[in-house]
PDB file of C-alpha atoms in Angstrom:
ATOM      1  CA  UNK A   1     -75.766 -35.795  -9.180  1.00 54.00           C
ATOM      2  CA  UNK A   2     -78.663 -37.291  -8.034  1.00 53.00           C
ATOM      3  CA  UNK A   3     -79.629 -40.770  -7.441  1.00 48.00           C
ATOM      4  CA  UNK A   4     -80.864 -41.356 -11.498  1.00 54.00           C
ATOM      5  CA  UNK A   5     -77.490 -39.615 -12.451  1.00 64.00           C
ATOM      6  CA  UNK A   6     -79.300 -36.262 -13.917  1.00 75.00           C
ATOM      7  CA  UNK A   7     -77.950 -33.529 -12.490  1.00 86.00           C
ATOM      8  CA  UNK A   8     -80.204 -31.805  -9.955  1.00 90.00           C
ATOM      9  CA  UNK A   9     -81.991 -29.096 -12.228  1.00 95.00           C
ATOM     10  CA  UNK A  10     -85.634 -29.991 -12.657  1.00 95.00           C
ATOM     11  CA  UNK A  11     -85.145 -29.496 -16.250  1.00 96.00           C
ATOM     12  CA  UNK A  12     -82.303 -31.646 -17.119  1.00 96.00           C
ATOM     13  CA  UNK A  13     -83.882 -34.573 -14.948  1.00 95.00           C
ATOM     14  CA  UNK A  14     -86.697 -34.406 -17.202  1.00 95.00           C
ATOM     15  CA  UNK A  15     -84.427 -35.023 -20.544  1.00 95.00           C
ATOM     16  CA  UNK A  16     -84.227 -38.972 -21.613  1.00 94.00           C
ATOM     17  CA  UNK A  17     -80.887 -40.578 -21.826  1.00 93.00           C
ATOM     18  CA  UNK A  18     -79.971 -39.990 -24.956  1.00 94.00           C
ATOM     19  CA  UNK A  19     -80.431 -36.088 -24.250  1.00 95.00           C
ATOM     20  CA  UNK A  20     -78.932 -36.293 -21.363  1.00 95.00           C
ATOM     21  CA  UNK A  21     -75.770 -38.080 -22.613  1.00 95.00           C
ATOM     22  CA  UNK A  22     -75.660 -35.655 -25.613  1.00 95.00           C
ATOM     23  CA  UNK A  23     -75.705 -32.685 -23.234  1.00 95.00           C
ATOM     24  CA  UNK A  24     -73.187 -34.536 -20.857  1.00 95.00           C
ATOM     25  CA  UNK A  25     -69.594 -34.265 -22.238  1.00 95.00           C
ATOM     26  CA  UNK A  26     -70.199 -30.427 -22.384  1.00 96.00           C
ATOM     27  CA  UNK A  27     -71.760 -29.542 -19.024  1.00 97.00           C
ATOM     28  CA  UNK A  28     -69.405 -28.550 -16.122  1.00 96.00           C
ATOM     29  CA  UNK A  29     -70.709 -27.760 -12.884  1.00 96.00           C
ATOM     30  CA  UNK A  30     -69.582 -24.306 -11.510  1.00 97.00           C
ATOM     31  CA  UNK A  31     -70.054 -22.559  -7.949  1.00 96.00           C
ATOM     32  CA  UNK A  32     -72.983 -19.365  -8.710  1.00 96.00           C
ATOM     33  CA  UNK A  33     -71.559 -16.986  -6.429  1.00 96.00           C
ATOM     34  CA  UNK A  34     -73.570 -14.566  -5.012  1.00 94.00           C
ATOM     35  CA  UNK A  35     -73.782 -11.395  -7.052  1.00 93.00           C
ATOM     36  CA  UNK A  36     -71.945 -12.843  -9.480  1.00 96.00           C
ATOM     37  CA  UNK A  37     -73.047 -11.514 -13.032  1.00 96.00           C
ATOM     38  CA  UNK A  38     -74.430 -14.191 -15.288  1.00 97.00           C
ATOM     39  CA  UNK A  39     -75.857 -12.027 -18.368  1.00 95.00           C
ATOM     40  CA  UNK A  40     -75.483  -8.370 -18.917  1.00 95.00           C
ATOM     41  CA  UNK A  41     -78.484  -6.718 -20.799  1.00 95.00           C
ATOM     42  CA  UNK A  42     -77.407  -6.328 -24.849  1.00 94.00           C
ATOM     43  CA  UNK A  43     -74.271  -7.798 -24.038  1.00 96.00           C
ATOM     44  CA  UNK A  44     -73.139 -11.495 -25.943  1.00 96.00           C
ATOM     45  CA  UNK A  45     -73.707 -14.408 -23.645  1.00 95.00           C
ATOM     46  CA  UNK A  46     -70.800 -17.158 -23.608  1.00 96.00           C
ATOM     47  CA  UNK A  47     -73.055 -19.581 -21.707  1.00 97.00           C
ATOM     48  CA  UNK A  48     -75.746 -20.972 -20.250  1.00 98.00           C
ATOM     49  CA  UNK A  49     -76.945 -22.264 -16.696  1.00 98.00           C
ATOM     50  CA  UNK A  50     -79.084 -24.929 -14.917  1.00 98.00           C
ATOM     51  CA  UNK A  51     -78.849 -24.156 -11.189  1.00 97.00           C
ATOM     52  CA  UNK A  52     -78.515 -26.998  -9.125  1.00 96.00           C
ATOM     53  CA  UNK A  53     -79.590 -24.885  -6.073  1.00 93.00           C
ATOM     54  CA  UNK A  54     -79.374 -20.849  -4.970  1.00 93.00           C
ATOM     55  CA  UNK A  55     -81.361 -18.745  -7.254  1.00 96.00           C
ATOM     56  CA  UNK A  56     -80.591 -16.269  -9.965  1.00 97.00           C
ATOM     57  CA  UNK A  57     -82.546 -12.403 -10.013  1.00 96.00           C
ATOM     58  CA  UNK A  58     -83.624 -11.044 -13.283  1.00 96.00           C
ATOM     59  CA  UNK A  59     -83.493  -7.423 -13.752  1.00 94.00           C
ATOM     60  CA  UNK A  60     -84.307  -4.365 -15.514  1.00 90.00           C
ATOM     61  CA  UNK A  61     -83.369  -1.143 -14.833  1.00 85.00           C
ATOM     62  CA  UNK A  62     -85.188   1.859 -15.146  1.00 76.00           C
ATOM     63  CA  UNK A  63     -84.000   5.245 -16.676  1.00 69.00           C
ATOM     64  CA  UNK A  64     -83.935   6.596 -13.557  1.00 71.00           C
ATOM     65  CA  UNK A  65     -81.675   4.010 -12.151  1.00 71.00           C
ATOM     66  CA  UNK A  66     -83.692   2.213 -10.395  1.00 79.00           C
ATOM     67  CA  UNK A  67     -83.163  -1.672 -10.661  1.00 85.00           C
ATOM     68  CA  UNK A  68     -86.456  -4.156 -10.157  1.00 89.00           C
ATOM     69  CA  UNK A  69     -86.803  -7.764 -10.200  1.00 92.00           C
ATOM     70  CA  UNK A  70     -88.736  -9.700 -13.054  1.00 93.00           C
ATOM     71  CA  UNK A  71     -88.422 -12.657 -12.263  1.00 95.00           C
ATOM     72  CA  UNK A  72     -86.592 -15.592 -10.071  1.00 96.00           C
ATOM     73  CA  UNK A  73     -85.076 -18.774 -11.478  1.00 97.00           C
ATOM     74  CA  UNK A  74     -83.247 -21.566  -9.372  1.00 96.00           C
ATOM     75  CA  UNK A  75     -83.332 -25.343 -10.059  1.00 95.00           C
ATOM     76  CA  UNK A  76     -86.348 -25.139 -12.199  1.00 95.00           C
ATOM     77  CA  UNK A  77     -85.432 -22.742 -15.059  1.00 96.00           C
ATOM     78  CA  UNK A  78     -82.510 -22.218 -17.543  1.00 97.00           C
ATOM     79  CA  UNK A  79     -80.745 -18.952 -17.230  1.00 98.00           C
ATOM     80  CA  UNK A  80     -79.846 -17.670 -20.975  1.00 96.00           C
ATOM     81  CA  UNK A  81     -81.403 -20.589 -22.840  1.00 96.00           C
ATOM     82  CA  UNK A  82     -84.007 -18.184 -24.446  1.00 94.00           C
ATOM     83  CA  UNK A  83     -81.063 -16.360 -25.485  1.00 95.00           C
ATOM     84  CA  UNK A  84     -78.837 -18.517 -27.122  1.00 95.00           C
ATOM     85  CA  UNK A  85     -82.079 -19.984 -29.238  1.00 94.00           C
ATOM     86  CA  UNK A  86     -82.390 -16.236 -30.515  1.00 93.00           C
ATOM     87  CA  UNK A  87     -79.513 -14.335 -31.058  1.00 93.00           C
ATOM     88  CA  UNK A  88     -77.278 -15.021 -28.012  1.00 94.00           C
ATOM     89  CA  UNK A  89     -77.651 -11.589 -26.431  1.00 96.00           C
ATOM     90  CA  UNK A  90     -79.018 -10.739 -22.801  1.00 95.00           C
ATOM     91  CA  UNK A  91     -82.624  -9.625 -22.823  1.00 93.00           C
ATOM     92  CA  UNK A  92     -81.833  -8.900 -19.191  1.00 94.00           C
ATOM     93  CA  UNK A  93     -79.727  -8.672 -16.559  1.00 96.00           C
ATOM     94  CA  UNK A  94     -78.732 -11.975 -14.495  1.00 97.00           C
ATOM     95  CA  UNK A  95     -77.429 -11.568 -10.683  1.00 96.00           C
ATOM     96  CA  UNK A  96     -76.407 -14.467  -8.891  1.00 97.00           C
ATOM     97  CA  UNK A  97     -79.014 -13.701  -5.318  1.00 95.00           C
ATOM     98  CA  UNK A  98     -78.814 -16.956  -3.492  1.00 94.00           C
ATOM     99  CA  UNK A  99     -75.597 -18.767  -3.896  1.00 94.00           C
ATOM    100  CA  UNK A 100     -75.472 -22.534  -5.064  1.00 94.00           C
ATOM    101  CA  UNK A 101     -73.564 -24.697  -7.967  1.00 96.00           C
ATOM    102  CA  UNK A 102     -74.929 -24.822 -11.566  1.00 97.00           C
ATOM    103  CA  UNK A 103     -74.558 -26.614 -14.605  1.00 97.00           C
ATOM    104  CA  UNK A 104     -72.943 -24.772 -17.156  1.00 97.00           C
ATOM    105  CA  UNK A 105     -72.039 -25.324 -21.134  1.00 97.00           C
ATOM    106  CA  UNK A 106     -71.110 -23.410 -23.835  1.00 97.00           C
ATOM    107  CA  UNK A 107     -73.569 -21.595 -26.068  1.00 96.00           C
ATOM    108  CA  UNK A 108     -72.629 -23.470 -29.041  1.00 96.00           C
ATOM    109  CA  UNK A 109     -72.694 -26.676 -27.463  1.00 96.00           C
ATOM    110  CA  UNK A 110     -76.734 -25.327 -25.740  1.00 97.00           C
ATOM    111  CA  UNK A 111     -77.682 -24.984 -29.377  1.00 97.00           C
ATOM    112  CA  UNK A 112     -76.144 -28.351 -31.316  1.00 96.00           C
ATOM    113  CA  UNK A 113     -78.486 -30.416 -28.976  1.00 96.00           C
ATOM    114  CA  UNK A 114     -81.172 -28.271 -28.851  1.00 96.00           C
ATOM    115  CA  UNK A 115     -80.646 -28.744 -33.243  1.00 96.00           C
ATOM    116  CA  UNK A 116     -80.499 -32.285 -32.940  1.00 96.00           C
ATOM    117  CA  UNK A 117     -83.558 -32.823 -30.360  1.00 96.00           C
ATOM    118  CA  UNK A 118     -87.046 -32.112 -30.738  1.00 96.00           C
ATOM    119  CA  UNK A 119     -87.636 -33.072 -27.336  1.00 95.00           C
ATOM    120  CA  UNK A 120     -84.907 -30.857 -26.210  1.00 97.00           C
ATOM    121  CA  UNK A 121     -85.759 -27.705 -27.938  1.00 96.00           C
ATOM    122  CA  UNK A 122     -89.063 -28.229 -26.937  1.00 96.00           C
ATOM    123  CA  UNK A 123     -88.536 -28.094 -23.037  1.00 96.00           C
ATOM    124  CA  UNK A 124     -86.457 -25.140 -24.106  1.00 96.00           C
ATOM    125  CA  UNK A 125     -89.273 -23.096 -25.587  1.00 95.00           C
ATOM    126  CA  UNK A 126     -91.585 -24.234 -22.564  1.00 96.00           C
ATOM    127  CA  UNK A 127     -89.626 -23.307 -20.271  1.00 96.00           C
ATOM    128  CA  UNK A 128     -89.544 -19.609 -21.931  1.00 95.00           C
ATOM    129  CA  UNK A 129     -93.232 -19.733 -22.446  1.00 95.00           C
ATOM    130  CA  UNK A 130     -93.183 -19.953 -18.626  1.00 95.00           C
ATOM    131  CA  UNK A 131     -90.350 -17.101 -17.765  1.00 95.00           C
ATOM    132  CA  UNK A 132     -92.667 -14.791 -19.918  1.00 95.00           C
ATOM    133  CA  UNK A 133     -95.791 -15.552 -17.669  1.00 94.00           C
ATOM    134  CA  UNK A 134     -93.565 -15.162 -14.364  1.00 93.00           C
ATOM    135  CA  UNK A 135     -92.335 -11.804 -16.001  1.00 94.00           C
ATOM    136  CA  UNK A 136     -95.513 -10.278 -16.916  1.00 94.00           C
ATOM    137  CA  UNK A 137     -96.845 -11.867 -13.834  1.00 93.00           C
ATOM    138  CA  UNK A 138     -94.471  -9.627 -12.011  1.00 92.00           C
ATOM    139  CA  UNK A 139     -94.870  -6.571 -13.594  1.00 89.00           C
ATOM    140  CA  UNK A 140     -98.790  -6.930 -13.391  1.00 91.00           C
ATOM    141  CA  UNK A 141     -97.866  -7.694  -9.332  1.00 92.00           C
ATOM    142  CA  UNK A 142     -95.176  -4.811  -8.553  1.00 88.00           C
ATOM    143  CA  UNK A 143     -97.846  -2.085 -10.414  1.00 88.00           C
ATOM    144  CA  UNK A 144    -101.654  -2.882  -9.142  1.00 91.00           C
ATOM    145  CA  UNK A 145    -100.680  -4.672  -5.460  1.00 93.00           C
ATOM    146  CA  UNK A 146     -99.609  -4.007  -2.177  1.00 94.00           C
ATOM    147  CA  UNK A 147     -96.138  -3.896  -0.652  1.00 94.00           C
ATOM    148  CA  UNK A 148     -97.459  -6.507   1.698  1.00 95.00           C
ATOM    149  CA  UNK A 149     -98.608  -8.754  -1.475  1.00 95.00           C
ATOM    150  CA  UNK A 150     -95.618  -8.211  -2.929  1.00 95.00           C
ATOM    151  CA  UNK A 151     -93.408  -9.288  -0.572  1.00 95.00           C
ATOM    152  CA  UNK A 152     -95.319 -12.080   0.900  1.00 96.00           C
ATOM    153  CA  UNK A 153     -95.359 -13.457  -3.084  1.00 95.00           C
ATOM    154  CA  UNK A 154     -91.455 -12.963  -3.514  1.00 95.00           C
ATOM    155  CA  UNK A 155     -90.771 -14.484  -0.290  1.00 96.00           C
ATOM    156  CA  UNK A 156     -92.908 -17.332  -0.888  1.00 95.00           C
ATOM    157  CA  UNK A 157     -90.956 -17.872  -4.653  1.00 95.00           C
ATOM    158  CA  UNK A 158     -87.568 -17.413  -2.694  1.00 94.00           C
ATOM    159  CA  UNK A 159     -88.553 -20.480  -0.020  1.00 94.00           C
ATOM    160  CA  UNK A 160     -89.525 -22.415  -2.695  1.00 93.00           C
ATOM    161  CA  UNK A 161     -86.173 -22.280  -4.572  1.00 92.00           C
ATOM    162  CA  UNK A 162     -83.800 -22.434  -1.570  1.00 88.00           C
ATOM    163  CA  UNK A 163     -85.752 -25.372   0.803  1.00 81.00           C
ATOM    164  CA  UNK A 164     -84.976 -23.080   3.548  1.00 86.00           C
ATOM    165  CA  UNK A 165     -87.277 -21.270   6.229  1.00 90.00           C
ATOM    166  CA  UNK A 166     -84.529 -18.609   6.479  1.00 92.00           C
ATOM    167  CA  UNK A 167     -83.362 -16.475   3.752  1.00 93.00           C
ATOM    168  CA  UNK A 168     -79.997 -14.137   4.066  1.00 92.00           C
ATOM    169  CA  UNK A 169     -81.651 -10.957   2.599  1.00 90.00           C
ATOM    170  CA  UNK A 170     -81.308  -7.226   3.999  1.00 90.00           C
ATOM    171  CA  UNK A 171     -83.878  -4.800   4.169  1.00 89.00           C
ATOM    172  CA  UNK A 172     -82.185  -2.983   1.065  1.00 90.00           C
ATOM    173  CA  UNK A 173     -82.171  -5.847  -1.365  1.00 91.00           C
ATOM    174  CA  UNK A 174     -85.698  -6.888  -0.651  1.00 92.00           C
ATOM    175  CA  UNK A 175     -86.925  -3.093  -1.534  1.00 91.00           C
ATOM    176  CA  UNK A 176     -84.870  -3.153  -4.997  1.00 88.00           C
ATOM    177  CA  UNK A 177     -86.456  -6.892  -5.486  1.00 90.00           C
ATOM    178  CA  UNK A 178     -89.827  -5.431  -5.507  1.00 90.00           C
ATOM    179  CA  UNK A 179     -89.416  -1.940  -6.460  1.00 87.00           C
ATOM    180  CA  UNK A 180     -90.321  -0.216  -3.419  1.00 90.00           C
ATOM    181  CA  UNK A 181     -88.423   2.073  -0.601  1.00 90.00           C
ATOM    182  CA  UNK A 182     -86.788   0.542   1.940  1.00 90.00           C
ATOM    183  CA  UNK A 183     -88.556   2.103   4.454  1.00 93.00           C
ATOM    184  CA  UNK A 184     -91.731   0.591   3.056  1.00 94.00           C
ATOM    185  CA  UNK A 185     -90.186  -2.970   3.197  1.00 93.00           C
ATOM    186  CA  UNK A 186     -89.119  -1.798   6.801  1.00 92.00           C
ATOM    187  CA  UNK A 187     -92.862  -1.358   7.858  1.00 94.00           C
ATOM    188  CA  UNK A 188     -93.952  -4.357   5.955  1.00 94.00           C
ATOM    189  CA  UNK A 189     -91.681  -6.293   7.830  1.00 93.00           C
ATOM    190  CA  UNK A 190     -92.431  -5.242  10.991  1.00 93.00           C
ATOM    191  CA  UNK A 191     -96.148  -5.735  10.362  1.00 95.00           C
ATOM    192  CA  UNK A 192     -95.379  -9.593   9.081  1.00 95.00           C
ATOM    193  CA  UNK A 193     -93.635  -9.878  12.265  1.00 95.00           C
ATOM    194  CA  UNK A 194     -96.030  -8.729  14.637  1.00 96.00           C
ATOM    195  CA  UNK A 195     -98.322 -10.881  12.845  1.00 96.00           C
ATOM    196  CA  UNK A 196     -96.302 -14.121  13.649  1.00 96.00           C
ATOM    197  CA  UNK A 197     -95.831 -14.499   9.782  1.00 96.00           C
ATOM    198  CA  UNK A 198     -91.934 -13.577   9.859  1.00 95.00           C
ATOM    199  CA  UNK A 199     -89.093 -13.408  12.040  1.00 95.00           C
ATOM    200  CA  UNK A 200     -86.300 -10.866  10.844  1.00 90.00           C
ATOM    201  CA  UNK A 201     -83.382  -9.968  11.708  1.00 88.00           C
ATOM    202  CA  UNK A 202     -80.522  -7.830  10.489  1.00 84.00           C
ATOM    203  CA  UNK A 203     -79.813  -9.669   7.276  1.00 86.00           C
ATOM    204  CA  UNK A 204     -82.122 -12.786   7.394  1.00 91.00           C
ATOM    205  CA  UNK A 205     -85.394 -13.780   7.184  1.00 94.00           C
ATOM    206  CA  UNK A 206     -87.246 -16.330   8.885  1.00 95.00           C
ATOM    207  CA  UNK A 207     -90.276 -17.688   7.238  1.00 95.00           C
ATOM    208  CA  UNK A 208     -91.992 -18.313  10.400  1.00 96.00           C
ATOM    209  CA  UNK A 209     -96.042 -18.894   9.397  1.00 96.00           C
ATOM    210  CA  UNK A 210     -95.513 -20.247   5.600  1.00 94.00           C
ATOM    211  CA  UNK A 211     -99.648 -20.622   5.198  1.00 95.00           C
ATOM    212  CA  UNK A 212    -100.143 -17.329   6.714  1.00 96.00           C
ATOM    213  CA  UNK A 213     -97.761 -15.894   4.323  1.00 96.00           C
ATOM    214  CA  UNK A 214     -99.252 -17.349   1.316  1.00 95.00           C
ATOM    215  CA  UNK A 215    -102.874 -15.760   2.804  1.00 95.00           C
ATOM    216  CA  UNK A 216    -101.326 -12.712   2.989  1.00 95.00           C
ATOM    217  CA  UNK A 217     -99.603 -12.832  -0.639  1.00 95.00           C
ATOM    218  CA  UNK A 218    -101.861 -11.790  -3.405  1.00 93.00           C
ATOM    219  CA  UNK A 219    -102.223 -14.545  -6.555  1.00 94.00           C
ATOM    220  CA  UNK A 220     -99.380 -13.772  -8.538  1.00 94.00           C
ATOM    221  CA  UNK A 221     -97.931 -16.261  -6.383  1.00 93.00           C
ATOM    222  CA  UNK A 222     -99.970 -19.231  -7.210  1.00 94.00           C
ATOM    223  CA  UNK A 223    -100.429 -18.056 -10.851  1.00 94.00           C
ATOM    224  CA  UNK A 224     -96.567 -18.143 -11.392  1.00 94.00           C
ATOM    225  CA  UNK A 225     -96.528 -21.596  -9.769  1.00 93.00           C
ATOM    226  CA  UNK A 226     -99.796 -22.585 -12.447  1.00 94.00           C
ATOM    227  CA  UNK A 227     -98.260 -21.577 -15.723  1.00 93.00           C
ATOM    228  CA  UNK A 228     -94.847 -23.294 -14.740  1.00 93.00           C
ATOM    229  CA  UNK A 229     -96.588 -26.099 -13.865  1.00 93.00           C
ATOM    230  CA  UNK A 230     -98.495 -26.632 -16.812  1.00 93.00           C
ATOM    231  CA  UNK A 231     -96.201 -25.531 -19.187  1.00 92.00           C
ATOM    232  CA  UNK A 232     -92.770 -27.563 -17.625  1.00 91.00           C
ATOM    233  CA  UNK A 233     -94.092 -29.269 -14.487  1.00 86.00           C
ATOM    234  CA  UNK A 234     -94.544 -28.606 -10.786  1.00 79.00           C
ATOM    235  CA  UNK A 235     -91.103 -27.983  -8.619  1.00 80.00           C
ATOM    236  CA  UNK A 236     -89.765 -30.720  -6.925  1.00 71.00           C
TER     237      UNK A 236
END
C-alpha cells in the first residue's frame, strides 16, 4: 500500500474513496510470476489485474507461429478489464515478463463496481482507449521502422515500468518482443553498445545512455506515452 492507502497501480490511486472501498473487500494481492499466464486468447478469463510493479507482455501469434508483442502494461494499465466489460474472453494472450505483485479480483466482482460507478467504468474505458493506441502504435512501429527504433522504443517502455536501469532480458526474448531474428537483435545490440547507449550482458540489459536511447528510438515511443497521458494520465 502506499502512503494514501491505494494500492500502488496508477489506476486504482486515481479512484475516490468510495471506489476504492467498494473495490477493496474483493481485491487480493498476488505474486505475477514471471511467465506466468494471465489470459489465454478465446479462452474465459476468471480475473482481472492491477500490477503493483513487473510488467505483463501482450501477444499475438501469427499462423506461422511466430509470437510478437502488442503491447506492455505494468502499474499503469489493467490487464483483462477490457475483457470482462465485453464478454469476459481473452482478446489476447497475457505473459507475466517482469515479475512483481498485483492486485487481483474476481470478474464478477470487476464488473458490480464498474455497474455501480460512473467514475469507475469510465477510467475503465480510458484506459482501453489507451491500450488500443499502444497496440496500433505497435503494429504501425514493428512494420515501417528499424530494428534499432524498435528496440530503443521497447526498451525505453520496459525502464519506464520497472524503475530500473537494468532489465533481465536475453537476446531471444527481446527478438520475439519485437518480431525480429535474434541475430538482428544481436547486431542491434552490439551497435547500442558500441555507441555507449547499452551495456549487455548474457541475460541483462543495462540502460546505460537513457537520452541517447530515446534519440535513437523512433516516436512510437513518445506517442504511446501522449495518448496514455491524455487519455488516463502521465506514469508516476
Amino acid at each position: 500500500m502506499t502512503a494514501s492507502g491505494h494500492p500502488p497501480n496508477q489506476l486504482l490511486q486515481m479512484l475516490d474513496a468510495a471506489d476504492l472501498n467498494m473495490l477493496r473487500p474483493h481485491l487480493a494481492t498476488v505474486e505475477m510470476v514471471r511467465e506466468s499466464v494471465l489470459g489465454e486468447v478465446g479462452a474465459a478469463l476468471r480475473y482481472v489485474y492491477f500490477p503493483h510493479g513487473g510488467s505483463v507482455s501482450i501477444t499475438v501469434s501469427l499462423s506461422e507461429g511466430q509470437t510478437i508483442e502488442v503491447a506492455m502494461l505494468g502499474r499503469d494499465s489493467v490487464v483483462g478489464g477490457g475483457a470482462a466489460l465485453a464478454d469476459g474472453i481473452a482478446p489476447a494472450d497475457a505473459v507475466v515478463l517482469f515479475p512483481g505483485t498485483a492486485s487481483m479480483l474476481e470478474i464478477a466482482a470487476f464488473r458490480m463496481v464498474a455497474a455501480a460507478s460512473v467514475a469507475f467504468r469510465s477510467l475503465m474505458v480510458r484506459h482501453e482507449q489507451a491500450l488500443l493506441a499502444h497496440v496500433q502504435q505497435s503494429l504501425l512501429c514493428n512494420t515501417l521502422h528499424s530494428v534499432e527504433a524498435r528496440l530503443a522504443r521497447w526498451l525505453l517502455r520496459a525502464r519506464d515500468l520497472s524503475d530500473s536501469e537494468i532489465l533481465p532480458l536475453t537476446q531471444e526474448t527481446l527478438a520475439q518482443m519485437i518480431g525480429v531474428r535474434r541475430n538482428a537483435i544481436s547486431l542491434v545490440a552490439h551497435a547500442l553498445q558500441r555507441a555507449g547507449i547499452i551495456h549487455y550482458t548474457r541475460g541483462q540489459i543495462e540502460i546505460i545512455d537513457p537520452r541517447a536511447l530515446e534519440t535513437t528510438s523512433c516516436d512510437c515511443y513518445s506517442a504511446v506515452k501522449a495518448s496514455h497521458s491524455r487519455l488516463v494520465g502521465a506514469l508516476r
